[in-house]
XYZ file of C-alpha atoms in Angstrom:
660
model
C 0.073 0.003 -0.006
C 1.559 3.264 -0.896
C 1.067 5.864 1.804
C 1.537 8.770 -0.152
C -0.425 11.858 0.208
C 2.771 13.406 1.292
C 5.920 12.650 -0.032
C 7.882 11.090 2.725
C 11.355 10.439 2.526
C 12.460 8.467 5.354
C 16.158 9.645 5.647
C 18.065 11.850 7.659
C 16.713 15.343 7.305
C 13.518 16.065 5.771
C 13.083 19.322 4.014
C 11.439 19.143 0.680
C 9.240 21.403 -1.225
C 7.874 21.373 -4.441
C 7.858 24.717 -4.996
C 10.428 25.966 -7.090
C 13.198 26.555 -5.171
C 16.213 28.013 -6.392
C 19.070 27.064 -4.554
C 20.599 29.942 -3.083
C 20.521 33.314 -4.326
C 23.308 34.742 -2.131
C 21.709 35.545 1.084
C 22.196 39.168 1.388
C 22.274 40.380 -1.968
C 18.881 39.232 -2.899
C 16.606 40.231 -0.130
C 13.724 40.430 -2.340
C 12.173 37.630 -4.152
C 8.945 38.097 -5.704
C 6.895 36.084 -3.406
C 8.960 35.673 -0.570
C 11.270 38.471 -0.521
C 13.310 36.583 1.832
C 16.812 36.369 1.347
C 18.140 33.448 0.078
C 16.452 30.599 -1.657
C 13.161 30.031 -3.001
C 11.674 26.744 -2.838
C 10.043 24.418 -4.793
C 7.481 22.569 -3.031
C 7.539 19.176 -2.574
C 4.644 18.235 -1.033
C 5.366 16.027 1.557
C 8.315 16.346 3.200
C 11.164 15.414 1.146
C 13.989 14.458 3.149
C 17.198 15.166 2.051
C 19.943 13.111 3.090
C 22.916 14.530 1.644
C 22.476 16.843 -1.158
C 24.403 19.858 -1.088
C 22.092 22.647 -1.088
C 19.227 21.883 -3.142
C 16.986 24.806 -3.474
C 13.504 24.503 -2.497
C 10.722 25.071 -4.782
C 7.956 26.524 -3.032
C 5.385 26.955 -5.412
C 3.858 23.679 -5.174
C 2.234 22.272 -2.442
C 4.850 22.705 -0.257
C 4.795 22.351 0.464
C 5.258 23.760 -2.546
C 7.480 26.519 -2.506
C 8.034 28.081 -5.781
C 11.404 28.732 -5.373
C 13.605 29.923 -7.796
C 15.845 31.910 -5.832
C 16.603 30.912 -2.590
C 15.051 33.639 -0.867
C 15.494 32.789 2.479
C 19.090 32.427 2.957
C 19.964 29.133 1.688
C 17.978 26.130 2.316
C 18.988 22.784 1.542
C 17.368 19.688 0.788
C 19.886 17.031 1.309
C 19.974 14.418 -1.362
C 17.887 11.437 -0.608
C 19.552 8.143 -0.644
C 17.977 5.172 -2.143
C 18.897 3.096 0.854
C 16.615 0.438 2.083
C 16.555 -0.630 5.703
C 18.999 -3.175 6.371
C 18.130 -6.809 5.613
C 17.382 -9.084 8.392
C 15.529 -6.716 10.650
C 13.549 -8.949 12.848
C 11.289 -6.476 14.654
C 7.922 -5.718 13.281
C 8.112 -2.169 12.200
C 5.404 0.288 13.167
C 3.030 1.250 10.498
C 3.963 4.437 8.756
C 0.820 6.111 10.039
C 1.798 5.112 13.524
C 5.234 6.529 13.149
C 3.909 9.848 11.985
C 1.877 10.322 15.062
C 5.200 11.720 16.306
C 5.449 14.271 13.463
C 4.729 17.977 13.476
C 1.410 19.590 12.788
C 0.794 23.029 11.337
C 0.003 24.437 14.883
C 3.539 23.303 15.993
C 5.290 25.632 13.491
C 2.831 28.701 13.791
C 0.647 27.887 10.733
C -2.755 28.980 12.094
C -4.550 31.618 10.030
C -6.504 31.720 6.764
C -7.392 34.670 4.652
C -10.822 33.269 3.513
C -14.161 32.598 5.353
C -15.328 29.602 3.100
C -16.155 26.304 4.556
C -13.343 23.867 4.123
C -13.535 20.356 2.908
C -11.129 17.332 2.793
C -9.165 16.029 -0.147
C -5.999 13.922 -0.617
C -2.833 15.637 -1.653
C -0.245 13.920 -3.711
C -1.856 10.522 -3.530
C 0.119 9.728 -6.587
C 3.235 11.729 -7.558
C 1.603 12.219 -11.001
C -1.017 14.223 -9.350
C 1.551 16.928 -8.882
C 3.175 18.534 -11.968
C 5.467 21.554 -11.873
C 6.464 23.517 -15.001
C 9.131 26.015 -14.504
C 8.505 29.761 -15.556
C 11.679 31.107 -17.114
C 13.012 34.633 -16.800
C 11.207 35.506 -19.982
C 7.853 34.452 -18.480
C 7.404 31.405 -20.796
C 6.447 28.171 -19.120
C 8.745 25.326 -19.830
C 7.232 22.345 -21.764
C 8.759 19.310 -23.325
C 7.433 19.187 -26.725
C 10.265 18.485 -29.115
C 12.790 15.493 -28.926
C 14.562 16.352 -32.154
C 18.405 17.049 -32.139
C 19.581 20.205 -33.965
C 21.356 19.241 -37.172
C 25.058 19.670 -36.734
C 27.598 18.471 -39.247
C 30.291 18.366 -36.432
C 28.299 15.655 -34.585
C 29.506 12.004 -35.082
C 27.110 9.520 -36.702
C 24.552 7.982 -34.286
C 26.454 4.631 -34.494
C 29.288 6.351 -32.764
C 27.329 6.362 -29.511
C 26.696 2.578 -29.437
C 29.787 1.026 -31.094
C 31.808 0.846 -27.910
C 31.265 -1.855 -25.306
C 30.917 -1.094 -21.544
C 34.384 -2.624 -20.999
C 35.763 -0.384 -23.850
C 34.237 2.739 -22.089
C 35.596 1.874 -18.727
C 39.174 1.450 -20.136
C 39.098 4.590 -22.155
C 37.791 6.555 -19.214
C 40.578 5.204 -16.944
C 43.027 6.267 -19.723
C 41.514 9.626 -20.101
C 41.774 10.315 -16.423
C 45.234 8.745 -15.809
C 43.683 6.194 -13.496
C 45.977 3.422 -14.544
C 49.597 2.941 -15.684
C 48.700 2.136 -19.378
C 49.693 4.714 -21.841
C 47.178 3.481 -24.507
C 44.108 1.238 -25.082
C 43.868 -0.921 -28.070
C 40.320 -1.881 -29.337
C 40.129 -4.787 -31.804
C 37.915 -3.947 -34.838
C 35.563 -6.871 -35.365
C 34.048 -7.146 -38.775
C 36.720 -4.839 -40.179
C 35.661 -2.180 -42.828
C 36.904 1.313 -43.243
C 33.517 2.538 -42.197
C 33.586 0.626 -38.960
C 36.969 1.887 -38.092
C 35.906 5.396 -38.845
C 32.961 5.187 -36.452
C 35.223 3.874 -33.643
C 37.681 6.714 -34.110
C 34.737 9.243 -33.981
C 33.246 7.621 -30.947
C 36.509 7.781 -28.894
C 37.167 11.362 -29.893
C 33.628 12.565 -29.169
C 33.072 10.577 -25.967
C 36.682 10.951 -24.545
C 37.983 14.371 -25.483
C 41.644 14.656 -25.011
C 42.345 11.183 -26.558
C 43.714 10.746 -29.942
C 43.456 7.545 -32.044
C 45.348 5.662 -34.698
C 44.870 2.364 -36.526
C 47.409 -0.444 -36.033
C 47.941 -3.777 -37.677
C 48.816 -6.609 -35.219
C 49.304 -10.069 -36.434
C 46.901 -9.526 -39.312
C 44.174 -7.903 -37.070
C 43.111 -4.298 -37.086
C 43.170 -2.319 -33.760
C 42.221 1.272 -33.060
C 44.725 2.454 -30.473
C 43.625 5.341 -28.122
C 46.375 7.558 -26.434
C 46.774 10.936 -24.874
C 47.245 13.841 -27.239
C 49.311 16.060 -25.057
C 50.000 14.566 -21.674
C 48.268 15.608 -18.561
C 47.857 19.205 -19.659
C 45.315 17.953 -22.198
C 43.014 16.988 -19.432
C 42.680 20.415 -17.904
C 39.626 21.054 -20.123
C 39.159 17.935 -22.252
C 35.908 19.117 -23.869
C 37.645 22.121 -25.544
C 39.537 19.757 -27.875
C 36.530 18.710 -29.756
C 33.907 21.443 -29.487
C 33.239 23.506 -32.592
C 34.178 27.130 -32.248
C 30.887 28.292 -34.039
C 28.734 26.514 -31.516
C 27.522 28.070 -28.081
C 29.432 26.423 -25.308
C 26.300 25.488 -23.423
C 23.598 22.965 -24.612
C 20.386 23.974 -22.971
C 17.587 21.546 -22.752
C 14.185 20.820 -21.028
C 14.326 17.965 -18.499
C 11.259 16.133 -17.669
C 11.415 13.897 -14.683
C 9.277 11.709 -12.569
C 9.743 10.954 -8.957
C 13.430 12.368 -8.724
C 14.684 15.575 -7.259
C 16.723 17.829 -9.501
C 20.144 17.033 -7.778
C 19.438 13.312 -8.095
C 18.546 13.622 -11.725
C 21.758 15.486 -12.430
C 23.874 12.945 -10.603
C 22.258 10.366 -12.848
C 22.948 12.192 -15.968
C 26.512 13.022 -14.826
C 27.054 9.218 -14.246
C 25.784 8.254 -17.732
C 27.870 11.065 -19.397
C 30.872 10.344 -17.253
C 31.208 13.970 -16.266
C 31.191 15.975 -13.129
C 27.730 17.180 -11.906
C 29.038 20.832 -11.698
C 29.006 21.239 -15.365
C 25.304 21.520 -15.227
C 23.414 24.538 -14.318
C 19.674 25.318 -13.601
C 17.508 28.026 -12.221
C 15.793 26.231 -9.471
C 15.544 22.811 -8.014
C 12.290 20.709 -8.173
C 10.696 18.401 -5.845
C 10.994 14.673 -5.904
C 7.455 13.453 -5.437
C 6.039 15.213 -8.604
C 6.513 15.278 -12.290
C 8.529 18.338 -13.094
C 9.609 20.183 -16.165
C 12.485 22.593 -16.015
C 15.416 23.996 -18.111
C 18.896 22.663 -17.685
C 22.170 23.799 -19.195
C 25.326 21.715 -19.616
C 28.912 22.687 -20.660
C 30.159 21.316 -23.922
C 27.987 18.145 -24.071
C 26.250 17.773 -27.445
C 22.532 17.524 -27.897
C 23.167 14.221 -29.698
C 24.723 12.685 -26.688
C 22.044 14.018 -24.370
C 19.285 12.787 -26.589
C 20.960 9.399 -26.636
C 20.156 9.184 -22.833
C 16.372 8.951 -23.755
C 17.085 5.352 -24.838
C 18.581 4.287 -21.627
C 17.054 6.236 -18.771
C 13.753 5.496 -17.092
C 11.502 8.349 -15.778
C 13.535 10.935 -17.528
C 12.959 12.756 -20.983
C 15.312 15.306 -22.434
C 14.474 17.536 -25.395
C 13.993 21.016 -26.722
C 17.744 21.245 -27.269
C 19.545 24.499 -28.255
C 23.158 25.803 -27.992
C 23.662 28.995 -26.074
C 26.548 31.196 -24.967
C 25.721 31.248 -21.290
C 24.787 28.825 -18.549
C 21.749 29.192 -16.323
C 21.804 31.020 -12.976
C 19.973 30.027 -9.743
C 16.989 32.351 -9.077
C 16.562 33.516 -12.673
C 13.134 31.913 -12.995
C 9.971 33.849 -12.537
C 8.399 31.067 -10.637
C 6.497 27.781 -11.288
C 3.322 26.788 -12.702
C 1.458 23.941 -10.880
C -1.080 21.414 -11.927
C -2.393 19.663 -8.877
C -5.087 17.045 -8.254
C -6.705 16.632 -4.953
C -8.522 13.382 -4.833
C -11.566 12.091 -3.136
C -12.745 15.573 -2.218
C -15.815 15.961 -0.090
C -16.772 19.576 -0.871
C -19.739 20.490 -2.965
C -19.468 22.226 -6.229
C -20.498 25.377 -4.526
C -17.838 25.001 -1.738
C -15.250 24.411 -4.327
C -16.359 27.403 -6.375
C -16.106 29.617 -3.283
C -12.736 28.372 -2.243
C -11.195 28.687 -5.733
C -12.523 32.178 -6.220
C -10.995 33.203 -2.932
C -7.721 31.829 -3.833
C -7.855 33.572 -7.163
C -8.994 36.903 -5.844
C -7.523 37.138 -2.354
C -4.753 34.455 -2.280
C -3.319 32.779 0.947
C -1.098 33.378 3.906
C 2.487 33.020 2.605
C 3.658 30.718 5.338
C 6.604 28.537 5.102
C 5.396 25.011 4.422
C 5.775 21.886 6.604
C 8.596 20.512 4.768
C 10.787 23.217 5.860
C 10.789 21.906 9.405
C 11.318 18.049 9.045
C 9.223 15.039 9.567
C 10.561 13.461 12.876
C 10.156 14.450 16.429
C 13.272 16.580 16.239
C 12.205 19.501 14.132
C 15.029 21.246 12.128
C 14.262 24.607 13.673
C 15.273 23.178 17.177
C 18.808 22.506 15.789
C 18.975 25.924 14.187
C 18.007 27.482 17.521
C 20.800 25.542 19.271
C 23.324 26.730 16.600
C 22.331 30.323 17.134
C 22.613 29.929 20.908
C 26.135 28.438 20.437
C 24.961 25.334 22.235
C 27.079 22.837 20.242
C 26.558 19.905 22.540
C 22.809 20.344 22.143
C 23.371 20.567 18.352
C 25.208 17.229 18.374
C 22.525 15.634 20.522
C 19.522 16.902 18.548
C 20.961 15.434 15.310
C 22.172 12.075 16.641
C 19.848 11.153 19.524
C 17.110 8.455 19.070
C 13.847 9.937 17.922
C 10.292 8.851 17.283
C 9.052 9.050 13.757
C 9.629 7.655 10.289
C 13.182 6.701 9.658
C 15.152 4.105 7.844
C 16.215 1.116 9.792
C 19.884 1.713 9.691
C 19.516 5.227 10.954
C 17.514 3.892 13.869
C 20.323 1.529 14.857
C 22.987 4.225 14.372
C 21.124 6.388 16.865
C 20.802 3.487 19.297
C 24.496 2.720 19.030
C 25.309 6.517 19.712
C 23.017 6.809 22.719
C 24.578 3.683 24.143
C 28.236 4.251 23.754
C 28.712 7.997 22.487
C 31.390 6.576 20.224
C 31.237 8.186 16.758
C 33.238 5.427 15.098
C 31.058 2.539 16.258
C 27.889 4.665 15.483
C 29.215 5.260 11.957
C 29.737 1.576 11.288
C 25.918 1.222 11.480
C 25.368 3.450 8.489
C 25.703 1.888 5.009
C 24.995 5.282 3.653
C 27.581 7.772 5.055
C 26.474 10.859 3.105
C 23.622 11.714 5.244
C 23.818 14.589 7.800
C 24.252 12.044 10.637
C 27.018 10.225 8.914
C 28.848 13.485 8.055
C 28.694 14.692 11.655
C 29.844 11.276 13.074
C 32.786 11.383 10.596
C 33.553 14.920 11.725
C 33.437 13.793 15.492
C 35.871 10.992 14.687
C 38.234 13.333 13.020
C 38.129 16.305 15.375
C 37.091 14.775 18.611
C 34.168 15.214 20.847
C 35.572 18.517 22.344
C 35.504 20.288 18.890
C 31.994 19.818 17.787
C 32.052 23.114 15.849
C 34.710 21.704 13.503
C 33.015 18.356 13.237
C 29.666 20.000 12.312
C 31.553 22.190 9.823
C 32.175 18.945 7.609
C 28.566 18.981 6.721
C 27.993 20.935 3.412
C 27.431 24.483 4.112
C 23.870 24.712 2.582
C 22.835 21.859 4.897
C 24.176 23.476 7.960
C 22.366 26.754 6.866
C 19.143 24.868 6.398
C 18.785 24.512 10.121
C 19.128 28.212 10.946
C 16.880 29.130 8.143
C 14.316 26.690 9.378
C 14.458 28.674 12.801
C 13.957 31.930 10.916
C 11.044 30.392 9.132
C 9.524 29.206 12.383
C 9.825 32.727 13.834
C 8.332 34.340 10.768
C 5.376 32.052 10.636
C 4.482 32.657 14.235
C 4.921 36.407 13.866
C 2.664 36.508 10.923
C 0.024 34.581 12.744
C 0.357 37.263 15.606
C 0.142 40.016 13.073
C -3.026 38.741 11.447
C -4.487 37.941 14.899
C -3.840 41.565 16.045
C -4.673 43.524 12.971
C -6.489 41.486 10.496
C -5.913 41.424 6.807
C -5.564 45.157 6.247
C -2.588 47.343 6.266
C -2.016 49.426 9.437
C 0.357 52.157 10.323
C 3.666 50.839 11.352
C 3.539 47.839 8.892
C 6.452 47.386 6.429
C 6.343 47.585 2.710
C 9.106 47.406 0.130
C 10.156 50.288 -2.057
C 12.466 48.528 -4.424
C 14.583 46.369 -2.162
C 14.134 48.763 0.886
C 11.687 48.284 3.558
C 9.859 51.301 4.771
C 7.024 52.099 7.171
C 3.379 52.694 6.451
C 2.505 56.081 7.956
C -1.035 57.043 9.018
C -1.587 59.171 5.911
C -0.537 56.452 3.483
C -2.549 53.575 4.779
C -5.183 53.826 1.984
C -2.377 53.661 -0.646
C -1.641 49.884 0.182
C -3.314 46.657 0.487
C -2.494 43.446 2.522
C -0.717 42.253 -0.599
C 1.907 44.891 -0.148
C 2.859 44.236 3.479
C 5.991 42.326 4.260
C 7.412 40.921 7.525
C 11.049 40.374 8.432
C 12.917 37.221 8.906
C 15.061 38.051 12.043
C 18.666 39.226 11.391
C 21.007 42.148 11.733
C 20.200 43.876 8.598
C 16.372 44.266 8.839
C 13.891 46.595 10.530
C 10.896 45.550 12.459
C 7.226 46.781 12.372
C 6.448 49.786 14.501
C 3.493 48.329 16.421
C 3.039 45.445 18.814
C 4.553 42.870 16.602
C 7.981 44.505 17.100
C 7.842 43.555 20.632
C 6.376 40.160 19.873
C 9.619 39.458 17.789
C 11.791 40.590 20.726
C 9.876 38.448 23.205
C 9.952 35.281 21.071
C 13.730 35.515 20.534
C 14.275 36.318 24.323
C 12.404 33.285 25.229
C 14.959 31.252 23.086
C 17.832 33.119 24.846
C 18.595 35.256 21.702
C 19.077 38.981 21.442
C 17.299 40.480 18.511
C 19.756 43.402 18.460
C 22.765 41.002 18.101
C 21.999 38.577 15.375
C 25.705 38.307 14.388
C 27.175 34.950 15.352
C 30.785 34.335 16.377
C 30.980 32.089 13.309
C 30.375 34.252 10.380
C 28.454 31.596 8.513
C 25.729 31.619 11.147
C 25.267 35.337 11.267
C 21.738 36.124 9.936
C 21.319 39.276 7.865
C 17.560 38.672 7.681
C 15.231 39.281 4.711
C 11.627 40.482 3.865
C 8.750 38.264 2.768
C 5.175 39.177 1.808
C 2.512 37.987 4.149
C -0.156 37.218 1.534
C 0.315 35.936 -1.818
C -2.111 35.944 -4.733
C -1.408 33.259 -7.327
C -1.674 33.908 -11.025
C -3.329 32.006 -13.770
C -5.755 30.244 -11.558
C -8.178 27.782 -13.142
C -10.023 24.613 -11.942
C -12.481 22.008 -12.557
C -14.130 19.127 -10.620
C -14.015 15.666 -12.261
C -15.563 12.286 -11.396
C -13.701 9.099 -11.544
C -14.008 5.441 -10.359
C -10.325 4.109 -10.394
C -8.100 5.714 -7.948
C -5.005 4.787 -10.011
C -5.864 6.474 -13.271
C -4.168 9.767 -14.227
C -6.543 12.617 -14.425
C -4.617 14.709 -16.953
C -2.075 14.237 -19.693
C 1.537 14.994 -19.150
C 4.070 16.480 -21.749
C 5.326 12.970 -22.354
C 1.620 11.692 -22.822
C 1.168 14.524 -25.357
C 4.375 13.585 -27.224
C 3.310 10.136 -27.504
C -0.060 11.197 -28.876
C -2.025 9.707 -25.887
C -5.757 11.105 -25.839
C -6.648 13.104 -22.897
C -8.763 11.427 -20.165
C -12.508 11.392 -20.774
C -14.551 11.813 -17.587
C -17.917 10.507 -16.771
C -20.590 12.744 -15.470
C -20.777 10.674 -12.273
C -18.327 8.438 -10.581
C -17.338 6.819 -7.259
C -14.895 9.708 -6.376
C -14.592 13.363 -7.195
C -11.301 15.229 -7.720
C -10.441 18.882 -7.820
C -7.945 19.700 -10.528
C -6.207 23.020 -10.125
C -3.801 25.080 -12.061
C -1.996 28.148 -10.743
C 1.410 29.921 -10.918
C 3.460 31.166 -8.051
C 6.438 33.444 -7.705
C 9.727 32.025 -6.313
C 9.870 31.070 -2.721
C 6.218 30.522 -2.018
C 4.729 27.240 -0.996
C 2.075 25.519 -3.214
C 1.044 23.500 -0.312
C 0.025 26.601 1.603
C -2.158 27.728 -1.345
C -3.849 24.137 -1.245
C -4.263 24.516 2.533
C -6.131 27.619 2.031
C -8.515 25.893 -0.410
C -9.165 22.852 1.748
C -8.874 24.514 5.266
C -7.048 21.482 6.289
C -3.834 20.640 7.969
C -1.263 19.762 5.147
C 1.295 18.238 7.667
C 2.539 14.732 6.623
C 1.114 13.637 10.099
C -2.334 14.745 9.224
C -2.360 13.652 5.552
C -1.104 10.242 6.472
C -3.917 9.593 8.823
C -6.196 10.816 6.229
C -4.883 8.744 3.457
C -4.657 5.716 5.692
C -8.179 5.708 6.815
C -9.476 6.248 3.269
C -7.231 3.466 1.867
C -8.745 1.114 4.473
C-alpha cells in the first residue's frame, strides 16, 4: 500500500518542497524575491516532506504544495534539501516495524510551526494531496515568462556531430578502459580496441566515438598479427586533461547545450547525478534556475557545458522516468534564481466539498490568495524539528546541536538510522555509530565522521564537515519558524488590512506605512522580516512580539551576528499574503483511484488522448492550475482551499483511513 499523500522520505533530514526553489541566491544580495522576499532561496514545493539526506544545497521550490515553494531563488538564505539516498533498511531486521501512520503520530502539525490563520471565510472540505506523484506537476516559468514544456525531442542538425552509431559502437568494457586512460587512472599509456568485422566505415565510427566521448584522446589504426586495432592515447600529456571538452567542441557553436528536463519522482540534484554518471562527467558542469521536488512530475530547463545535444538525446534510450528535449546551443549557463516562478497542476483526490464550496474556495484563492507561510517540509518530519537544531546553533549550544541531530527519536526513519542512533546513545562513540550506516553521506554520517576526525571536544569543526547549505538549512528553518509565528500574531492583532507601522518594500528597501499612507496599500503589499542584523521590524505590537519570542529562546534580537560568520543572520523580507496567477480549476468524477486525471508532456508527445470523464463516478477530484512566484509554497495555497492541516502527520492519517 503506498502511503503517499505526502511525499515522505525517510532519511536523515527532511526538508522538501515542491515549490520551485532556487538553490541559493546569495543571502544578502537578494533580499527580495517576488513572493517571498526573503533572502536566500526559494523553494519548490515538494509536497510531503522530502527528506534530503545529503544533497548539497538543493533549493527549495516552493510553489507547489509545499509544500510547494516556488522557489527559484533561494530567498531565504540558503535552504537545503539533502539528497535522498535510495537506501533500504538493512536486511534481516526482525522487529515488526510500526506502520507509517503510527510513526507519523510523532510528526509536526501546522500548529507546531505557527501556521494557524486563513485569509478566507469559506467552509473547508477534505481531499488527498499527492496521493500519486503524477497528481502534482510543476512547470518552471523562465525569466522571459514562458512556461517550460517538453514538446520537441529532435536534435539540432550539426555537421560536427559524429554519426549515431558512434554512441553505441563501444562496449561497456571499452568505455571503462578509455575513461581510466583519459583520467590517468592506470599505468597504461594507451588502449587498443580490436575492430571486429573490419571495414573502413567501422574503423571511422570507432575513431569518431572515442574522440567525441573521450575528449583529449587521439586515435590511430594499427595492424597486429593480421588484425586491425584502434589505439587510443593521450594527445598532449596531462595538460590536455585540464579542459578536455575544448579539444572537440566546434568554435562556431555556443558552449552550453540548453535542454528541457522532464523527470518523474526524482529531485533535481538526484537527476543531475544520474545524468553525470551516464555521461561520465562531473555534476558541476550542469546549471539550472531552481531545484524541483522529488515526489512530482517536473519540467525545467537545464544547461550543460560542452556536451552535445546528440549525446544528451541518446540518454532517452537508456534512462527511465526522464526525458530530455527542446535542445539548443547558447553562449551562457543558467543561474539560480533567474526563473519567474513555477506553474502547478495539482489534483486533490476524493474531495468531499460540494461544487458550490469548491467554487467559493477557488474564487477566494484567485482573488485574495493565501497566507504566505513556510510550508511543513521546511521543518522536518521526525520528532526533532530542524528549527530546534537551528536555535541551538544560534545559541552556540554545540553539545545540544550534536545531541539533537544524533539522538534516538520517534518518527519515520530508515532502519539503519535507527540502529545508528541507538548505538550513539549507548556508547557515544562516533566510530562505532558510523559503522551502523551503510550510507554515510547523510547529515548524521557526516557529523559522526567529523566527530571521529576532530574529537568530541571540537563539535564546531565536526559540524563544519557537513556541506554549508545543509548547515544553513537549520538556521533558516528557525528563521522560518519565527516568521510563521509572527505573521500569525500580526493577522490575529490587525486582521487582513494594512495598518500604520506595517512594512512595505520600495525597491529592495523596507519602509514604514504612515497614517496618511494606509489607504495607498493593500495587505498584498505588506512584508514581515525574517530576523537578522540587517532588517527593521514593524512599528507596532509585533515588534515587541519578535523581541519576546527570541528572548524566550535566549537570543538577542539586537545582536544577530554570530561568532562564526556563516551563522550570522542578515535577515530578509517576505510578503505575508500571496495571490497566485493564472488560476483555473475543474471538478472531475472518476472510479479508479489509479488512473491519471490529466496528460503530461510525455503523454502528449506520445499522442495519448486526454482522459475522458463520466458525469458521475465513485470519487470526485479537484484539478487546479496556478502559478506562484519564487519562494512561495504551493502546499500553503492548497491548505487555504481545503482549510485542512497539510502536515504529513495529518495527511497520512487521512490517507490511511481512506485506503482502508
